[in-house]
XYZ file of C-alpha atoms in Angstrom:
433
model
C 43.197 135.376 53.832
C 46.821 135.958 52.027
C 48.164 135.787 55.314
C 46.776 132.289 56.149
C 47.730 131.069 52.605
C 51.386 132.383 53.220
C 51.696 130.873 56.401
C 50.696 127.763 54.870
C 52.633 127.563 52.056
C 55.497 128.591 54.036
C 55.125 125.618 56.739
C 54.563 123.337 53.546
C 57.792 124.259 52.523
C 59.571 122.873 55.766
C 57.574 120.000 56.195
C 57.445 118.678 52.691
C 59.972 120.711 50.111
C 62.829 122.244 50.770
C 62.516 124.952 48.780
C 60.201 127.836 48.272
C 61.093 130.171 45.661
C 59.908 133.647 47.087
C 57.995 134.894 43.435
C 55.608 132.113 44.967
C 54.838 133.856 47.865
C 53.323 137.293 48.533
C 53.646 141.042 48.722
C 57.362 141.239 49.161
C 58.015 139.481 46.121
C 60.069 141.896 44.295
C 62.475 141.784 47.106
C 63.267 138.339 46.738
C 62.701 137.625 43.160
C 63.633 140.890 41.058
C 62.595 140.823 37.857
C 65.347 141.493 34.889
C 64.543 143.931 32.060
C 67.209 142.597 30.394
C 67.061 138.844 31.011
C 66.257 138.376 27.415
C 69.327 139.833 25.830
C 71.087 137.407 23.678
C 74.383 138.411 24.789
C 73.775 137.087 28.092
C 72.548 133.618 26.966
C 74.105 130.710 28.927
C 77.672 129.778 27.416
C 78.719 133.102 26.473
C 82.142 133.818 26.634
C 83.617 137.620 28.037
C 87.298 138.319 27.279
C 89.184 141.196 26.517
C 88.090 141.301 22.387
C 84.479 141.742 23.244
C 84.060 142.838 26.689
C 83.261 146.547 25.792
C 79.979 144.718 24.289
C 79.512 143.870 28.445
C 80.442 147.169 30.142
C 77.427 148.267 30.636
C 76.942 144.860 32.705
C 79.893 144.557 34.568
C 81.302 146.477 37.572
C 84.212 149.096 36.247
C 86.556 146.831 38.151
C 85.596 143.785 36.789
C 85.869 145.764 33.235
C 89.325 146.784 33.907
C 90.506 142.812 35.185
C 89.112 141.428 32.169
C 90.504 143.956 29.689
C 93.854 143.696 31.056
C 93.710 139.661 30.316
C 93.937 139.001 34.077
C 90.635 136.577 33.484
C 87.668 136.148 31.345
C 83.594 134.890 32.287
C 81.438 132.735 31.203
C 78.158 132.772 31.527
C 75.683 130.135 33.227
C 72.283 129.641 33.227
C 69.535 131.921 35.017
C 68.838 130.717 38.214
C 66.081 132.107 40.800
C 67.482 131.404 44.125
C 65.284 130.385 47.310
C 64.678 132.141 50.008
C 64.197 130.148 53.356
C 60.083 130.148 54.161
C 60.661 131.718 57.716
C 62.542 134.329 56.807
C 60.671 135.318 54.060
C 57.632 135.237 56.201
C 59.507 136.749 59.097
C 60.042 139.467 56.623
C 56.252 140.136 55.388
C 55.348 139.581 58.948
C 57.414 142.762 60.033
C 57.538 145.177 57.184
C 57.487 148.145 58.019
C 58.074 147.845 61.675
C 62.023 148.488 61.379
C 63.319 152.054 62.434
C 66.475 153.888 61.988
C 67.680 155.070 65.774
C 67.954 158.517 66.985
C 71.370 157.813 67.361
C 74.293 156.392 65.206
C 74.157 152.533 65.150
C 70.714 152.667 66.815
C 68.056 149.945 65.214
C 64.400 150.060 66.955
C 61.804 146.689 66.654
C 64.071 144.765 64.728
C 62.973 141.054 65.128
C 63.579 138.947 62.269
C 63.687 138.785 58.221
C 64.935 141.308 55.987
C 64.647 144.872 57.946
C 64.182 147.207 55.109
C 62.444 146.917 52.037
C 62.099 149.313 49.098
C 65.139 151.212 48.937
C 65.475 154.510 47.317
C 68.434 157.138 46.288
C 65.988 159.818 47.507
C 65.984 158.302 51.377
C 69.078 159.697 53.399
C 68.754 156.930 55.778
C 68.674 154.258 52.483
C 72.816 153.602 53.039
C 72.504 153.221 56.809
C 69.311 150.742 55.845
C 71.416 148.594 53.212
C 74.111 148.415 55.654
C 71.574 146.737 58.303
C 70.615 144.482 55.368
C 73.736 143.414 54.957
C 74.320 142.641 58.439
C 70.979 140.674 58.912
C 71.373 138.802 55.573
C 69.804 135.059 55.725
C 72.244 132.562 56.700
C 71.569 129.722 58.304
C 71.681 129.881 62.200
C 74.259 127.209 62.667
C 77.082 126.281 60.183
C 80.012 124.900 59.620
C 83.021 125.051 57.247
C 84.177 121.701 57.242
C 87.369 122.422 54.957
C 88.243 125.785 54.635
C 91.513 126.633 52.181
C 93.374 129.924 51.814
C 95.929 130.043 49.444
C 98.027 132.772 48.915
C 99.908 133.412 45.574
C 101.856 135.894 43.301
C 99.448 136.798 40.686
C 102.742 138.590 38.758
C 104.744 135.211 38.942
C 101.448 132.698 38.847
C 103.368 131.184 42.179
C 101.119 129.456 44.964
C 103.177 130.697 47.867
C 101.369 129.095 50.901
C 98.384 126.967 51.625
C 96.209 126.844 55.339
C 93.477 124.908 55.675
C 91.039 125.355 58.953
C 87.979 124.531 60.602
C 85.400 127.456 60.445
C 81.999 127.391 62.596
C 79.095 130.577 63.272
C 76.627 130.460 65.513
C 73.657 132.879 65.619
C 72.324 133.726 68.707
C 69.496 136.220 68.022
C 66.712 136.608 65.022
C 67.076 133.329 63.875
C 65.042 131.361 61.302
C 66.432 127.812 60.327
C 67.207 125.948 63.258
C 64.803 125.829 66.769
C 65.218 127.869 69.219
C 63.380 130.690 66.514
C 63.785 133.430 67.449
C 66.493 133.054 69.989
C 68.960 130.525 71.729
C 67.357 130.647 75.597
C 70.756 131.639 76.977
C 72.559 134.605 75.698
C 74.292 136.690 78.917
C 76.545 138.859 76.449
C 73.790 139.944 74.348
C 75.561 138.547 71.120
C 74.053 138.449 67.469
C 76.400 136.410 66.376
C 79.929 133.966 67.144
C 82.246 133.383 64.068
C 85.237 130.521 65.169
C 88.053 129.635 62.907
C 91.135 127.144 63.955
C 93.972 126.109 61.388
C 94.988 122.587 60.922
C 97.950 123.377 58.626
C 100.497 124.066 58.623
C 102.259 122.903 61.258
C 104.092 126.490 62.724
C 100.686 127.686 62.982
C 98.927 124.481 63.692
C 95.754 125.132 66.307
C 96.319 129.130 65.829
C 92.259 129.875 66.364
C 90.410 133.462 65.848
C 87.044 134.442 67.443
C 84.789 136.897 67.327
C 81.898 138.248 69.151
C 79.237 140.144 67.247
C 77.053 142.053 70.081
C 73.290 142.704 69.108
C 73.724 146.668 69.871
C 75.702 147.919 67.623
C 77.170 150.535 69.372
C 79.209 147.887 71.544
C 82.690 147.582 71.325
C 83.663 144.870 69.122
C 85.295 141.906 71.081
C 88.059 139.501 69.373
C 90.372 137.129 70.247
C 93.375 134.700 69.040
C 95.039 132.140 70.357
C 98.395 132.039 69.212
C 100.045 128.754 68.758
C 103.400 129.804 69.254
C 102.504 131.430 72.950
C 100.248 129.296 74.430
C 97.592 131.730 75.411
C 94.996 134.324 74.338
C 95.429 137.127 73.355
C 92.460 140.198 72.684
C 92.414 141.870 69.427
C 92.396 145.822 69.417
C 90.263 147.613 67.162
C 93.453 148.613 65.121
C 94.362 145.146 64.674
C 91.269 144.249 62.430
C 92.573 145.754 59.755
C 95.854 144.376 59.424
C 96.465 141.385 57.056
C 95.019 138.385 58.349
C 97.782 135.470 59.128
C 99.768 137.505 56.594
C 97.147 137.212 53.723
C 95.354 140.118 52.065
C 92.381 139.571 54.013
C 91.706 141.522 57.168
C 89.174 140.484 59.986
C 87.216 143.878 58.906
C 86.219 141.962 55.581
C 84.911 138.551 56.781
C 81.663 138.402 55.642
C 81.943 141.504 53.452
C 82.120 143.791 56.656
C 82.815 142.620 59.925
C 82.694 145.632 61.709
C 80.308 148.426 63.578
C 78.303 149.670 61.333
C 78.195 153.156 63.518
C 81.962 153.067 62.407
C 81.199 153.895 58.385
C 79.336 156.653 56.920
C 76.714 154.629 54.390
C 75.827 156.027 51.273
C 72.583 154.108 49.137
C 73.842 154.664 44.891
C 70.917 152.713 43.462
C 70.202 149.507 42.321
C 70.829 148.611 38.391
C 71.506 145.085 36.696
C 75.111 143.331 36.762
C 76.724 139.748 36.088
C 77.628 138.044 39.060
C 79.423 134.675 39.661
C 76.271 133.364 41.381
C 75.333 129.402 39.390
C 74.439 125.861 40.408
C 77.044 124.535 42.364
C 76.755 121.027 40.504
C 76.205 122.159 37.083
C 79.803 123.286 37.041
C 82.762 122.003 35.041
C 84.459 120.754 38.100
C 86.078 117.330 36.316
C 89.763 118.824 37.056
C 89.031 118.651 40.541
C 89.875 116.076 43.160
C 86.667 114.886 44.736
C 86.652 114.259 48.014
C 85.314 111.268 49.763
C 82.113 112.714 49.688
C 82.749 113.199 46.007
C 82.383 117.058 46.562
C 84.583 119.033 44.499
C 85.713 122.697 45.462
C 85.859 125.478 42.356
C 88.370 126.101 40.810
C 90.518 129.386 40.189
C 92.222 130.333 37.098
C 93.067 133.622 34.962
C 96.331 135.283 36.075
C 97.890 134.042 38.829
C 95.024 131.779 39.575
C 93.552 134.774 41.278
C 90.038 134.945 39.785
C 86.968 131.915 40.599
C 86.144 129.358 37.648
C 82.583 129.482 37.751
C 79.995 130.835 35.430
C 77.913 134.171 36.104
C 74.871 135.478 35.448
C 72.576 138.800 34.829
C 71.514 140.011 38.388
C 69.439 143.161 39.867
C 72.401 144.626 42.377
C 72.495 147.147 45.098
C 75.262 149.658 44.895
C 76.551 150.671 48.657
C 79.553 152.781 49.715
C 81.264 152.465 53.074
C 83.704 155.787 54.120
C 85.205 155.158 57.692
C 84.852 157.460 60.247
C 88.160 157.621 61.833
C 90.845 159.352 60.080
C 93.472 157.235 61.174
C 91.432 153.888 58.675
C 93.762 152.537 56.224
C 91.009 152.619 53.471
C 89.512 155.474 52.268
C 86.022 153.577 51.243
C 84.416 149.978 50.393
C 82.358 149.934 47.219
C 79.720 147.171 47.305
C 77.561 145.539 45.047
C 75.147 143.442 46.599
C 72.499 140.558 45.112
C 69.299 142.487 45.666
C 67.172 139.222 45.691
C 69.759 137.572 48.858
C 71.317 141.102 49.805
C 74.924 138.747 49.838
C 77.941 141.228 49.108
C 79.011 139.773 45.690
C 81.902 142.329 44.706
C 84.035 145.036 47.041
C 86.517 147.485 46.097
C 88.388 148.499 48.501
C 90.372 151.817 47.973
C 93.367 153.147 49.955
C 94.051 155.823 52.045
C 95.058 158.416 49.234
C 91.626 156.978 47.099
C 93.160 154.621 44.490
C 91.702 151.264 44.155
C 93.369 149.091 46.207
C 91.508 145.560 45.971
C 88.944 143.531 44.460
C 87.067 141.364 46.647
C 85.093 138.310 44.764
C 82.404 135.816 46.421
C 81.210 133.020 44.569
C 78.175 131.524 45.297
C 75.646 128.984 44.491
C 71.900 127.859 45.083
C 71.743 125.471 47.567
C 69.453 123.495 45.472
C 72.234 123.173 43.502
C 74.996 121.806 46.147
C 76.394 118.738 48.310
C 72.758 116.641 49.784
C 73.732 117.548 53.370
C 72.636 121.297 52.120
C 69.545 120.025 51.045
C 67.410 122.249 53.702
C 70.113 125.134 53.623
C 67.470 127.324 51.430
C 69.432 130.228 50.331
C 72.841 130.893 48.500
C 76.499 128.666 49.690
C 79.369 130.801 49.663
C 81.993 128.430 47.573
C 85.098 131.024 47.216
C 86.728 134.029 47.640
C 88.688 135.664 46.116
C 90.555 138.777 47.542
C 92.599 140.374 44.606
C 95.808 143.074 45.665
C 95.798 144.781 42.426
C 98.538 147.181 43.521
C 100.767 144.585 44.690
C 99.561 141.845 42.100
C 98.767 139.453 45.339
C 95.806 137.371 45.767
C 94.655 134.779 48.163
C 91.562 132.727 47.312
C 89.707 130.671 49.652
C 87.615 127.663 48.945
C 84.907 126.720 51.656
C 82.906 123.480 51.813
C 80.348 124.823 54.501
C 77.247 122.431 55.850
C 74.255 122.808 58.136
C 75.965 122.251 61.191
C 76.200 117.946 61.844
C 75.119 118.638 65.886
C 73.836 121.742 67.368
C 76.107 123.929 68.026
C 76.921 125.138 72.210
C 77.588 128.601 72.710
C 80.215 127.366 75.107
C 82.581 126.618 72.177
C 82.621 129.888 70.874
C 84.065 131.164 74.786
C 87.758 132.038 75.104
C 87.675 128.623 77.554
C 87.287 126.852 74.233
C 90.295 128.606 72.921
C 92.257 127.425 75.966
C 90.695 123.848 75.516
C 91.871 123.499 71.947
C 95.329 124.573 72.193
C 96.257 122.278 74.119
């Protein structure tokens, strides 16, 4: 019987809402919708105000990274109010549906009877295969099946001098070809000869010297695959395939490598995953259009990006708020890795990668990673059936170097479906032209 009324609620919620909050639905509840033992704390009411006088009052909320910016001046947070963000109705059903049914290979990078939804539930410090588990969580996080980022800026500045050194802007499209939940095909485009999971395009539009310069990037479903990337540079004419090496090397000369799209955007066979608990943390996660955004030029859409600000204009604008997190640590296999480990913390309710620190080869931190994200709810009306969280910024912080570059996405349920035939390296060709 709670099966039929989940089903039902769950096809109400495409037909006539567009969103279901998932502490509506069933059994897997406390996956999606966490509760917070300290929600109630009257430090963390909306419109609170962390700097460096007060923010050993917060430590015990904050990431030790986030500690250290914030003491050091280099920004201060506000918080927002408490938000319960949606989960989209088929993969929270897709979820219930297969709980349970998810296995850890025999071998590294192996996943059995995966077939939609969140793979793991219940984590716990006293599973050894709980890191390896988060780390498929990660990877099969709900996004929707076909998006685009209409207007996509990186900016990269001097955080010691507070100098914006150079701006791109691009065009930014993903395409899911496998386990997918918001757009039909479900649970898989009919055509798929390279076994892929997943396409990720980008092509700048400015500036000019690197004008049509494109990047893309083949996730295969098995893991244990060799990862497949190309570019086509602008300045030869032609395409050229990315080495494994080359992922981690700065990105157009920012300090962003291809390894940290998406918080990882590697093999997960490639890292040793290690599951440190779960606890509760401010995040910048808020309503999109409850923000203070009047300093910002709309566009003519009147959509305004976040802002930046702090030191250097390094750190995003926005408000946070109390969260239940999942801590997850990353150490590469190969010797040869220029990092030593990725700390995460993760949203436990939309398992999104909120914070990374990224340390170097001899173990010091290197960089702070910062996504900003908001309730779709909460957004531009063309999101209205996007049903999950809107990545808004980035913010990828050198702290050795005092180097940042932030980016600033407006990303949209894709206008037209997307073809897999523009995510081929015959589409690279096409567009260079």
């Amino acid at each position: 019987m709670r099966s039929l009324l989940t089903a039902t609620l769950a096809l109400l919620g495409l037909i006539l809402t567009p969103y279901i909050n998932a502490e509506d639905l069933s059994a897997v509840t406390g996956e999606f919708a966490p509760v917070l033992e300290n929600a109630d704390n009257p430090l963390l009411a909306a419109g609170a105000t962390i700097s460096h006088e007060n923010v050993d009052q917060y430590a015990s909320w904050l990431d030790e990274a986030v500690v250290e910016s914030v003491r050091a001046k280099r920004f201060q947070i506000t918080l927002g109010p408490k938000l319960h963000f949606p989960t989209h109705p088929r993969y929270f059903k897709a979820t219930e549906d297969n709980l349970g049914a998810t296995k850890i290979g025999r071998e590294p990078g192996d996943l059995s009877d995966y077939i939609g939804g969140r793979p793991f539930t219940g984590l716990d410090t006293e599973d050894p295969q709980a890191g390896i588990k988060a780390a498929w969580n990660m990877r099969y996080v709900y996004a929707p099946d076909e998006t685009e980022t209409a207007r996509f800026i990186w900016r990269y500045r001097d955080m010691k001098k507070g100098k914006l050194e150079r701006t791109l802007t691009m065009y930014g499209a993903i395409l899911r070809y496998t386990h997918r939940h918001s757009h039909d095909p479900v649970p898989s485009l009919e055509t798929n000869p390279s076994n892929l999971f997943s396409a990720l395009y980008l092509r700048v539009s400015s500036p000019q010297d690197i004008r049509n310069t494109q990047l893309l990037i083949h996730r295969a479903e098995e893991d244990t695959e060799p990862e497949q990337a190309w570019m086509y540079l602008n300045t030869q004419r032609r395409v050229k395939r990315i080495g494994t090496g080359q992922k981690t090397d700065a990105f157009l000369g920012s300090d962003i490598m291809i390894e940290d799209f998406l918080g990882y955007n590697g093999r997960i066979v490639d890292m040793e995953w290690t599951y440190l608990g779960s606890e509760e943390l401010l995040l910048p996660m808020y309503a999109h259009n409850q923000l203070d955004l009047a300093q910002q030029e709309p566009d003519k859409d009147g959509y305004r990006d976040i802002a930046f600000a702090g030191k250097g204009s390094c750190f995003p604008n926005v408000t946070w708020q109390l969260r239940k997190v999942h801590r997850l640590e990353a150490v590469p296999k190969d010797p040869s890795h220029p990092l030593s480990r990725r700390h995460y913390v993760i949203d436990a309710a939309t398992f999104s990668p909120m914070l990374t620190r990224i340390y170097d080869r001899t173990g010091e931190l290197w960089k702070l990673g910062i996504s900003s994200v908001s309730h779709s709810g909460f957004h531009s009306p063309e999101n209205e059936l996007w049903q999950g969280v809107i990545t808004d910024g980035v913010s990828m912080i050198d702290l050795q170097a005092e180097h940042c570059t932030t980016l600033t996405l407006k990303s949209r349920l894709a206008e037209k479906p997307l073809r897999p035939k523009s995510f081929t390296t015959s589409y690279l060709r096409q567009m260079g032209r």
